[in-house]
Short mmCIF file of C-alpha atoms and ligand atoms in Angstrom, two decimals:
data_model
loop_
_atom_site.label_atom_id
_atom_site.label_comp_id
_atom_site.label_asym_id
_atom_site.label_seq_id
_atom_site.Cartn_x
_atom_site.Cartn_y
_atom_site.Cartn_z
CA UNK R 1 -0.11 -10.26 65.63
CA UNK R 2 3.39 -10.04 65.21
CA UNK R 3 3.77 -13.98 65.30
CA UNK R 4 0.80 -14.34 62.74
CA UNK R 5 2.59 -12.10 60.39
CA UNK R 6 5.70 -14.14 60.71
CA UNK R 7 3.78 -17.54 60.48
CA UNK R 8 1.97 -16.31 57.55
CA UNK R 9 5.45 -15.42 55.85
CA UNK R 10 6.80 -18.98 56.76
CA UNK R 11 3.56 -20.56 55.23
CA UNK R 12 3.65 -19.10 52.08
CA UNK R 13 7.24 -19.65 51.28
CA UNK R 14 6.59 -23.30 51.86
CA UNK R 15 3.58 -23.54 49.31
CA UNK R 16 5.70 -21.68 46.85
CA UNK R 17 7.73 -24.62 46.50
CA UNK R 18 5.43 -26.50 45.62
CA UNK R 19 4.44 -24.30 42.13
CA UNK R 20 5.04 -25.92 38.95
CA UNK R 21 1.87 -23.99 36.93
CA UNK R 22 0.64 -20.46 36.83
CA UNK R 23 -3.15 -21.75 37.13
CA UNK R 24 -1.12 -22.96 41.08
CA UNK R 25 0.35 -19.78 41.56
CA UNK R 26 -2.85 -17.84 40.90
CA UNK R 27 -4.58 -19.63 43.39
CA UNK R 28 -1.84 -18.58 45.90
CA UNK R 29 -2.35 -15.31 45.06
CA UNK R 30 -6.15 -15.06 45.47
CA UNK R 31 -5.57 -16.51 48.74
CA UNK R 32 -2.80 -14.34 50.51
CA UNK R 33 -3.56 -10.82 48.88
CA UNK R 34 -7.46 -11.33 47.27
CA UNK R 35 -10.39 -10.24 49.05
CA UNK R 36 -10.84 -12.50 51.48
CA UNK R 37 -6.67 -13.24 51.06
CA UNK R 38 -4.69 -13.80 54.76
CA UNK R 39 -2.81 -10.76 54.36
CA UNK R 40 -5.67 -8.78 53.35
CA UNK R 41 -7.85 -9.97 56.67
CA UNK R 42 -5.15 -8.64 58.93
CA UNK R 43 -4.92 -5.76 56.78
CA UNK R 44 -9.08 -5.34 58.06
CA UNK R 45 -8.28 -6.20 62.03
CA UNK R 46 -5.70 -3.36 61.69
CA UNK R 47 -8.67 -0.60 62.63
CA UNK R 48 -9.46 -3.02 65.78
CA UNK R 49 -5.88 -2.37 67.23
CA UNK R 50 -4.81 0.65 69.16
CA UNK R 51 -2.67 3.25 67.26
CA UNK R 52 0.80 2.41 68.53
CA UNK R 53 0.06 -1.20 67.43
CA UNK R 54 -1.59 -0.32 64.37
CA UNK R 55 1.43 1.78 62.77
CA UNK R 56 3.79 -0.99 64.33
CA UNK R 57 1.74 -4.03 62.77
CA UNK R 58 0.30 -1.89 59.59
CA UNK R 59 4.19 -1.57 58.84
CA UNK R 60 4.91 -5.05 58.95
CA UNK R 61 2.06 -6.51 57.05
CA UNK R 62 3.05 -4.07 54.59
CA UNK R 63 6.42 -4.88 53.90
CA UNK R 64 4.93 -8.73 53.78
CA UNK R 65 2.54 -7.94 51.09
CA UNK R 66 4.90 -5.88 49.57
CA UNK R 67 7.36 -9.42 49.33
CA UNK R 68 4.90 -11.92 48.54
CA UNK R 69 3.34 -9.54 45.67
CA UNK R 70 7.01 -9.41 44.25
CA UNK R 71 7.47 -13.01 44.53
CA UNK R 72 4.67 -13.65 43.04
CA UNK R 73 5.25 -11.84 39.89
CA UNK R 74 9.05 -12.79 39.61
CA UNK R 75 7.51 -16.21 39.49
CA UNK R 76 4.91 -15.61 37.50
CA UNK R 77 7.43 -14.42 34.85
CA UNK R 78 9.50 -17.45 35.10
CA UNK R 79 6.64 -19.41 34.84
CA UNK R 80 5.35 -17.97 31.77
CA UNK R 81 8.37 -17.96 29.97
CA UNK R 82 9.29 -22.20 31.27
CA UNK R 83 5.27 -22.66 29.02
CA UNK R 84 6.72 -20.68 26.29
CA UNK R 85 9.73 -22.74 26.22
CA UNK R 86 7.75 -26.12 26.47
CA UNK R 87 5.34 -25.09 23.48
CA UNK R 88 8.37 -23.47 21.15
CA UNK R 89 9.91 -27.63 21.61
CA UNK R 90 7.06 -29.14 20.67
CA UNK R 91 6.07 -26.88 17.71
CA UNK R 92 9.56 -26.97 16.21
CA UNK R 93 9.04 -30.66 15.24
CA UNK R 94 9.11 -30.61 11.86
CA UNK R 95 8.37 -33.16 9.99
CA UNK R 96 9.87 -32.25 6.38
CA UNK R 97 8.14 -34.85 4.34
CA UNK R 98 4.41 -33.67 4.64
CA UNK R 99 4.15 -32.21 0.82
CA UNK R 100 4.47 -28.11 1.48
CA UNK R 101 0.72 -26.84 1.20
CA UNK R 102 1.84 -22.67 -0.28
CA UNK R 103 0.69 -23.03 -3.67
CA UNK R 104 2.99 -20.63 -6.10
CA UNK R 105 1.84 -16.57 -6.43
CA UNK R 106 1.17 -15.12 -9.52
CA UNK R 107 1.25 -11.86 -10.74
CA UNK R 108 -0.80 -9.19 -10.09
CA UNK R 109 -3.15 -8.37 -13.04
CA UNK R 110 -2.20 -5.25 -13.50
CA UNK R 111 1.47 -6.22 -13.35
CA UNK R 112 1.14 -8.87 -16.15
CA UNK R 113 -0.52 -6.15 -18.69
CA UNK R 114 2.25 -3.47 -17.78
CA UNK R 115 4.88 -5.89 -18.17
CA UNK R 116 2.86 -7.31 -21.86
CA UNK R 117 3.07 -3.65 -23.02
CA UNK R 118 6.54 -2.98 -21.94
CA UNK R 119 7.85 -6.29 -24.19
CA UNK R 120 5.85 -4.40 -27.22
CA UNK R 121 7.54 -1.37 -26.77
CA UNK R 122 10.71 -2.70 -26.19
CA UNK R 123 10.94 -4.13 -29.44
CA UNK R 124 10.10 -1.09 -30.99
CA UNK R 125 13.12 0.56 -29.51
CA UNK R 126 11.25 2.15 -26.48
CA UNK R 127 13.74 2.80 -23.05
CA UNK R 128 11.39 2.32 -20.11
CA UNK R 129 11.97 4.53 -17.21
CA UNK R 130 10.81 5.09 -14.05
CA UNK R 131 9.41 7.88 -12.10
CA UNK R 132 9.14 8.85 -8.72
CA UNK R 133 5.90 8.69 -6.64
CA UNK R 134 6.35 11.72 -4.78
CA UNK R 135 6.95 14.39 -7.14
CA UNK R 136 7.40 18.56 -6.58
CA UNK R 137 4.23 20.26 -7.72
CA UNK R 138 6.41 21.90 -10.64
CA UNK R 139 7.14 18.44 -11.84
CA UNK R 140 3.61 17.41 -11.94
CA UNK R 141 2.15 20.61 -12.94
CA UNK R 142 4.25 23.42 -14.49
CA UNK R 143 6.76 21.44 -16.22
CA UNK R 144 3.34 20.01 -18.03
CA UNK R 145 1.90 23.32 -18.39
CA UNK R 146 -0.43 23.78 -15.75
CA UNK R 147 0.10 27.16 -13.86
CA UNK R 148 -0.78 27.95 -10.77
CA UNK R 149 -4.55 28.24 -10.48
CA UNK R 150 -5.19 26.93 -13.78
CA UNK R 151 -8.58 24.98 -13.75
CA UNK R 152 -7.01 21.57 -14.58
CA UNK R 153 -5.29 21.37 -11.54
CA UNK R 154 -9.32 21.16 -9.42
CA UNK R 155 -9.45 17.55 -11.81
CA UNK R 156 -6.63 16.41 -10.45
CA UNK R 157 -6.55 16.84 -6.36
CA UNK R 158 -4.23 14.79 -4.76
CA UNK R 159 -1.93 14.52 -1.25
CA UNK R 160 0.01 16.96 -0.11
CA UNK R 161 3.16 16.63 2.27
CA UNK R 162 3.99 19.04 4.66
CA UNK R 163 6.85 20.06 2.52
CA UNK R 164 5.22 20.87 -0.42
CA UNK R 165 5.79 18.17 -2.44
CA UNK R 166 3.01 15.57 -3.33
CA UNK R 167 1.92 12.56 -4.42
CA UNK R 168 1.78 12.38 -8.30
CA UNK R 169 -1.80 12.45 -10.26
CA UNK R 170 -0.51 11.59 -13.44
CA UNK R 171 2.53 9.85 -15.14
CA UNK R 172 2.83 12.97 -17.31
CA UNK R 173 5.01 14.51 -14.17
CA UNK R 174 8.16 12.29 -15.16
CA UNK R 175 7.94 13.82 -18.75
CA UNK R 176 10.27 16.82 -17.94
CA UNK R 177 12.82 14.65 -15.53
CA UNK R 178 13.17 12.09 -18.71
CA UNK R 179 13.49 14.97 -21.26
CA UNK R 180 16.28 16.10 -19.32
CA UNK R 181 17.77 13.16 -18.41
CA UNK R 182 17.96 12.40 -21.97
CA UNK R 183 18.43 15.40 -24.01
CA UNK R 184 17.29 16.27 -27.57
CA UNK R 185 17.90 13.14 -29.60
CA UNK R 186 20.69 13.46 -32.51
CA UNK R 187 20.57 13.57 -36.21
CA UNK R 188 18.41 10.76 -37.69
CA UNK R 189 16.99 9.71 -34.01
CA UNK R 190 14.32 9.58 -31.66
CA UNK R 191 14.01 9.26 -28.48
CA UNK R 192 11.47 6.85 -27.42
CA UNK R 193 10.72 6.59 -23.90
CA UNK R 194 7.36 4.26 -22.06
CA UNK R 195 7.27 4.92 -18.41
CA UNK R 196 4.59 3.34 -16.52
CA UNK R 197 3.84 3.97 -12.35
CA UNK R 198 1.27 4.50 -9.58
CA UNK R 199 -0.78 7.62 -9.30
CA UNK R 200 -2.77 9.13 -6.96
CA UNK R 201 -6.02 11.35 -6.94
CA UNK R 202 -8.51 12.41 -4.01
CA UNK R 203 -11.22 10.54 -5.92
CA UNK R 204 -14.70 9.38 -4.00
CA UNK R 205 -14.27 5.91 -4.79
CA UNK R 206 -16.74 3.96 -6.69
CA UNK R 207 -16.80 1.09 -9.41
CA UNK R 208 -14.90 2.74 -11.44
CA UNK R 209 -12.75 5.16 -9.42
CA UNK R 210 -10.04 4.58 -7.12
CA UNK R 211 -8.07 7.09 -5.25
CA UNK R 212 -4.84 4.54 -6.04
CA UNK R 213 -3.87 3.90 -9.69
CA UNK R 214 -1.37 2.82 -12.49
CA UNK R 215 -0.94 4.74 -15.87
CA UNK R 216 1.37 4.07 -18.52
CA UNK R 217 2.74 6.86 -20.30
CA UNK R 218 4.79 6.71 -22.99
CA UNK R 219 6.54 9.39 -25.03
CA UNK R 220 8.27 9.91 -28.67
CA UNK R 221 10.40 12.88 -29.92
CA UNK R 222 12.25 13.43 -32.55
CA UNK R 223 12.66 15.89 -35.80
CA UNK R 224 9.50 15.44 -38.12
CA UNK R 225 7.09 13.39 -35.45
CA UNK R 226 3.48 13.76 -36.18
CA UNK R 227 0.13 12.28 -35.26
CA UNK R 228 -0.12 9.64 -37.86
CA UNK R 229 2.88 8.37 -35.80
CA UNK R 230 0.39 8.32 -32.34
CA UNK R 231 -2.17 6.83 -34.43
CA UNK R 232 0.24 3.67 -35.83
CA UNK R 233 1.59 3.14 -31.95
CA UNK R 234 -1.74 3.16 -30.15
CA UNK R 235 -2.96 0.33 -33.27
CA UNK R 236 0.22 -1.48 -32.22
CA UNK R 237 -0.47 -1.67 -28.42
CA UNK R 238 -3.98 -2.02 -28.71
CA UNK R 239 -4.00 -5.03 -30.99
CA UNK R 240 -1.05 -6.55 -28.97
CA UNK R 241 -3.59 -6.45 -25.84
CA UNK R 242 -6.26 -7.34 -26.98
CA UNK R 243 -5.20 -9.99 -29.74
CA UNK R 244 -8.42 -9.19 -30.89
CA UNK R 245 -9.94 -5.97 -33.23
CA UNK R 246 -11.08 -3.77 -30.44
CA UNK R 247 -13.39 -0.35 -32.17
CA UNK R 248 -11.84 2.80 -31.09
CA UNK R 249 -12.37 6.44 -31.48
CA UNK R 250 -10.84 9.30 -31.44
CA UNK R 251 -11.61 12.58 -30.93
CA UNK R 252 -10.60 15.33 -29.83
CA UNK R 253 -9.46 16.11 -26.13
CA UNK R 254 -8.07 19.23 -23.96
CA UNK R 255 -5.13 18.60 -21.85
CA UNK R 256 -2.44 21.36 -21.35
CA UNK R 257 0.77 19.34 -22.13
CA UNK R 258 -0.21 18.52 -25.95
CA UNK R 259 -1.54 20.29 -28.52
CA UNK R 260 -3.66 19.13 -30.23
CA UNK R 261 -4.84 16.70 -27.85
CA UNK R 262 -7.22 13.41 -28.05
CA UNK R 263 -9.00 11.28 -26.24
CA UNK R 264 -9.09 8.04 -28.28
CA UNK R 265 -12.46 5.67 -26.68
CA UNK R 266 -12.27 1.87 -27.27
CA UNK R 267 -15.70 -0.02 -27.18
CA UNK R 268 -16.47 -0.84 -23.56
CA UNK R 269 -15.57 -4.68 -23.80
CA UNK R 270 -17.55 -5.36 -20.28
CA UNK R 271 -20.76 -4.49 -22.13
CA UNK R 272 -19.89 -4.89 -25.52
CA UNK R 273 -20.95 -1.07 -25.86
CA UNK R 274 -24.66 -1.17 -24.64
CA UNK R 275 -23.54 0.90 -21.51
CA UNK R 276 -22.90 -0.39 -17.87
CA UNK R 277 -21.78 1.14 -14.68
CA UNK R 278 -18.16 0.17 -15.71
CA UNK R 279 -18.48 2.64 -18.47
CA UNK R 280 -21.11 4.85 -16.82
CA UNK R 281 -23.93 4.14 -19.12
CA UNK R 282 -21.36 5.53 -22.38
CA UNK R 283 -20.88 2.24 -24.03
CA UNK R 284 -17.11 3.74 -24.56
CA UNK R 285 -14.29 4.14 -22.21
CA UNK R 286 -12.14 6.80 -22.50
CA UNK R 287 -8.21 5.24 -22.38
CA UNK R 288 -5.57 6.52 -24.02
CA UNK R 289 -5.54 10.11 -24.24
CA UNK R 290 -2.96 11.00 -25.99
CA UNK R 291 -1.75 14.31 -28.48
CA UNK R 292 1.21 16.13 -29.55
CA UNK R 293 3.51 17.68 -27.00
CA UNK R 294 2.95 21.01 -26.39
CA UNK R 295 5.77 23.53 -27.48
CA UNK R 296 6.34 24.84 -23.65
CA UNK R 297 6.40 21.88 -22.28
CA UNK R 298 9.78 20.81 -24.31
CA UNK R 299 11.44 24.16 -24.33
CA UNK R 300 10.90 23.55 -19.96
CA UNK R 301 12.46 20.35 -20.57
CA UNK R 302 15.27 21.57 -22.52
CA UNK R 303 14.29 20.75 -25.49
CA UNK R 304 14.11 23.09 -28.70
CA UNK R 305 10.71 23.33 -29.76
CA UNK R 306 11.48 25.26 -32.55
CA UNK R 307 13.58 21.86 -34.49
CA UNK R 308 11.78 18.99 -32.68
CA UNK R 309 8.31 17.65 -32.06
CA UNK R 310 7.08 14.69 -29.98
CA UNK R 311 4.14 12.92 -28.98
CA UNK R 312 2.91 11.85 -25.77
CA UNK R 313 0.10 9.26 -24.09
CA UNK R 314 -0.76 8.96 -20.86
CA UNK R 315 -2.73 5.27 -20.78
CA UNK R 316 -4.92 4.38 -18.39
CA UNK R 317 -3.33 1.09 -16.84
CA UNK R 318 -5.87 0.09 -14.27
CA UNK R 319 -8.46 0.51 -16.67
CA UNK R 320 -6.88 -1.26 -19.80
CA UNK R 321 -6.59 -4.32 -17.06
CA UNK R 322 -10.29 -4.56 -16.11
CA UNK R 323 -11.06 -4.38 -20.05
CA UNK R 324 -8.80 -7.35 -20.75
CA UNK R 325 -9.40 -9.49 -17.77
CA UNK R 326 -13.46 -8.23 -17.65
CA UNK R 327 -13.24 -7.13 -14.22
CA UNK R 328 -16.47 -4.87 -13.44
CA UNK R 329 -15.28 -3.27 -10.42
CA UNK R 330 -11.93 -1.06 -10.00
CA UNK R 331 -11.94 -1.81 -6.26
CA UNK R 332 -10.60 -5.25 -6.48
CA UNK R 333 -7.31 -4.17 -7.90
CA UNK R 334 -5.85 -2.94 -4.18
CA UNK R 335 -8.40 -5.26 -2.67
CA UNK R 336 -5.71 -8.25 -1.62
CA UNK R 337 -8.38 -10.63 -2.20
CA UNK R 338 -6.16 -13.25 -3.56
CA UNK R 339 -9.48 -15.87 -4.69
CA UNK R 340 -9.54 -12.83 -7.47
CA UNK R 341 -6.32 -11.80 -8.38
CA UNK R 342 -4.40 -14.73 -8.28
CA UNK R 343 -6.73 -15.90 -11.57
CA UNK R 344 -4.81 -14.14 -13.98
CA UNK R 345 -2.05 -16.21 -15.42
CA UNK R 346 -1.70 -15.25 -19.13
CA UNK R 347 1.16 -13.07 -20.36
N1 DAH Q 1 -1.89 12.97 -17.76
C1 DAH Q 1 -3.23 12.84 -18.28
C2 DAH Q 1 -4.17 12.42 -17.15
O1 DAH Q 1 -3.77 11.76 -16.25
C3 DAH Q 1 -3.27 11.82 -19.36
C4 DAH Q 1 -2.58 12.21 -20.61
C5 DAH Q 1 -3.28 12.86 -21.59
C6 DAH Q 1 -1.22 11.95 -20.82
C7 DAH Q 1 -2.70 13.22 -22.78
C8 DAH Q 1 -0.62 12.31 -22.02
C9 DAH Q 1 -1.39 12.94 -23.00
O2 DAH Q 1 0.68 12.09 -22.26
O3 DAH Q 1 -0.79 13.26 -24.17
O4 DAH Q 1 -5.32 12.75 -17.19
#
C-alpha cells in the first residue's frame, strides 16, 4: 500500500507538468480525487485492511489527498488568472478609427421644462434656490402651518428616517429656510425667490401618480403684494410654456400656508378637455395651486406679517412636463427607458 501511495504521488506530479488549460487540470482532478478517482479507491480498500494498517495507511492517503487537492487549486488559480491575462491583451486592441457608436444624451424632459421656467423667472428678477430633500418634519409641516395632527398632513404621507426627519412632500418645506436665509426685503423691494426640487409621497402608483416627483415653487414678498400679482406671473409662465393660449381656471383652493388659496386648472391638453385617464375623466388638471402666504407662516419665518405680504405657488413640475411633451403616463418619467426620454430636445 505504502508503495502505491508513493507511486501515485510520483504519477501525478509528472502529469501536472504537463497542464497548460483548466479544462486539463479538471480532468486530473476527476481522476485522482472523483468518484472513481485513484486516491479515492484506496480510500474504499482502507475497510479491507486490518486496523493497525488502516490508521497507518488512512494517514498517509490523507495527507496525499490533502497535497494534491491544494495543488490543484493553487493551479487552478494561476491558471485562471494566465486566461484572464490572455483575453485582457487581446481585448485592449483598440482600433481608434472605427467612428465611436455613443450617440450624444439629452436632457431629461422634465429637466428641460424646469430649466425653460427658471430662464423666465430669471429675467424677471427671480433668485433660484435650492432645497434639501430630506427635510425636519417642522420644515415641511409647521413652518407651513400644518400642526401636528392636522388633517392635511394624512394627504401628504411620505418616508420617515429613523431620526425623525423625512423625505419632503412638497417644495413648500424650503419656504421658511429661504425666508430666513433672506430676510424681509428693504424699502422699495421684493424678494423674489423660484425654487424647484424632488418630492416624495407614499402614493399607490398609477398613470397619473408617482410616489417620486418634481414641483416648482416659487415665492414673492414684498410691501403691497397682492393676487393680481399671482394672476400676471402664472399668465407669464404659462404662456412661456406653452407658446400657445392654454384655458385656465381658477378657483378657489384650501391649503394651510396661504390664505386665500387657489387651485388654478388648465385645459387637459392630452384630451383637449373631453376627459381621459391622464386627467381622471375631469377634462382639467389641477397645476398650479397657488394663494397668498399665510400670516403665520411669515411671522415663523421671520418675517413681519403685520408690514409685508407675499405670494406663493407650488407648481406641479412632473405634470406641467407630460402636458407639454403629451406624455399619457407619469410612470415613464423615472422609467430610464431612454427610446422615450431621450425624444425631447426643445428648450
Ligand atoms: N405644497 C402644495 C402641495 O404640494 C402646493 C402648493 C399650494 C404650494 C399652494 C404653494 C401654494 O406655494 O401657495 O400640495
Amino acid at each position: 500500500m505504502k508503495e502505491k501511495i508513493q507511486m501515485l504521488k510520483i504519477q501525478f506530479q509528472e502529469e501536472m507538468k504537463a497542464v497548460e488549460k483548466k479544462e486539463e487540470l479538471e480532468r486530473i482532478r476527476i481522476s485522482y480525487l472523483g468518484k472513481k478517482g485513484k486516491v479515492t479507491d484506496i480510500l474504499n480498500k482502507l475497510k479491507e485492511l486490518n486496523p493497525d494498517e488502516r490508521r497507518l495507511t488512512g494517514k498517509e492517503i490523507n495527507l496525499l489527498k490533502n497535497e494534491i487537492t491544494r495543488i490543484i487549486d493553487e493551479t487552478g488559480k494561476i491558471l485562471e488568472e494566465r486566461e484572464f491575462e490572455e483575453t485582457l491583451s487581446k481585448t485592449e486592441k483598440y482600433d481608434f478609427t472605427i467612428p465611436s457608436l455613443l450617440t450624444q444624451g439629452t436632457l431629461h424632459p422634465i429637466t428641460i421644462v424646469q430649466k425653460q421656467i427658471e430662464d423666465i423667472f430669471k429675467t424677471m428678477g427671480f433668485i433660484i434656490e435650492d432645497g434639501l430633500e430630506i427635510q425636519t418634519e417642522f420644515n415641511n409641516f409647521e413652518a407651513a402651518n400644518i400642526p401636528k395632527n392636522h388633517p392635511a398632513r394624512d394627504m401628504q404621507d411620505t418616508y420617515y428616517l429613523e431620526n425623525g426627519q423625512l423625505l419632503k412632500t412638497h417644495t413648500t418645506a424650503a419656504q421658511n429656510y429661504i425666508m430666513r436665509k433672506y430676510g424681509a426685503p428693504g424699502k422699495d423691494e421684493t424678494l423674489k425667490v423660484l425654487f424647484p426640487g424632488r418630492c416624495f409621497r407614499n402614493e399607490n402608483i398609477d398613470a397619473c401618480h408617482e410616489n417620486t416627483f418634481f414641483q416648482m415653487e416659487g415665492m414673492m414678498i414684498g410691501e403691497d403684494i397682492s393676487i393680481a400679482n399671482i394672476i400676471y406671473f402664472m399668465k407669464v409662465l404659462l404662456s412661456e410654456v406653452f407658446k400657445r393660449e392654454v384655458k385656465v381656471r381658477l378657483r378657489p383652493g384650501f391649503f394651510p400656508f396661504v390664505e386665500p388659496g387657489f387651485e388654478l386648472d388648465i385645459n387637459c391638453q392630452i384630451c383637449g378637455g373631453e376627459g381621459c385617464p391622464t386627467c381622471k375623466q375631469a377634462g382639467w388638471l389641477e397645476l398650479l395651486p397657488c394663494g397668498m402666504i399665510h400670516p403665520n407662516v411669515l411671522n415663523m419665518g421671520g418675517i413681519d406679517a403685520e408690514h409685508y405680504t407675499g405670494f406663493a405657488f407650488g407648481l406641479g413640475l412632473t405634470r406641467l412636463a407630460m402636458m407639454k411633451y403629451e406624455i399619457k403616463d407619469i410612470r415613464v418619467f423615472n422609467s430610464g427607458n431612454l427610446r422615450i426620454l431621450r425624444q425631447f430636445k426643445d428648450r
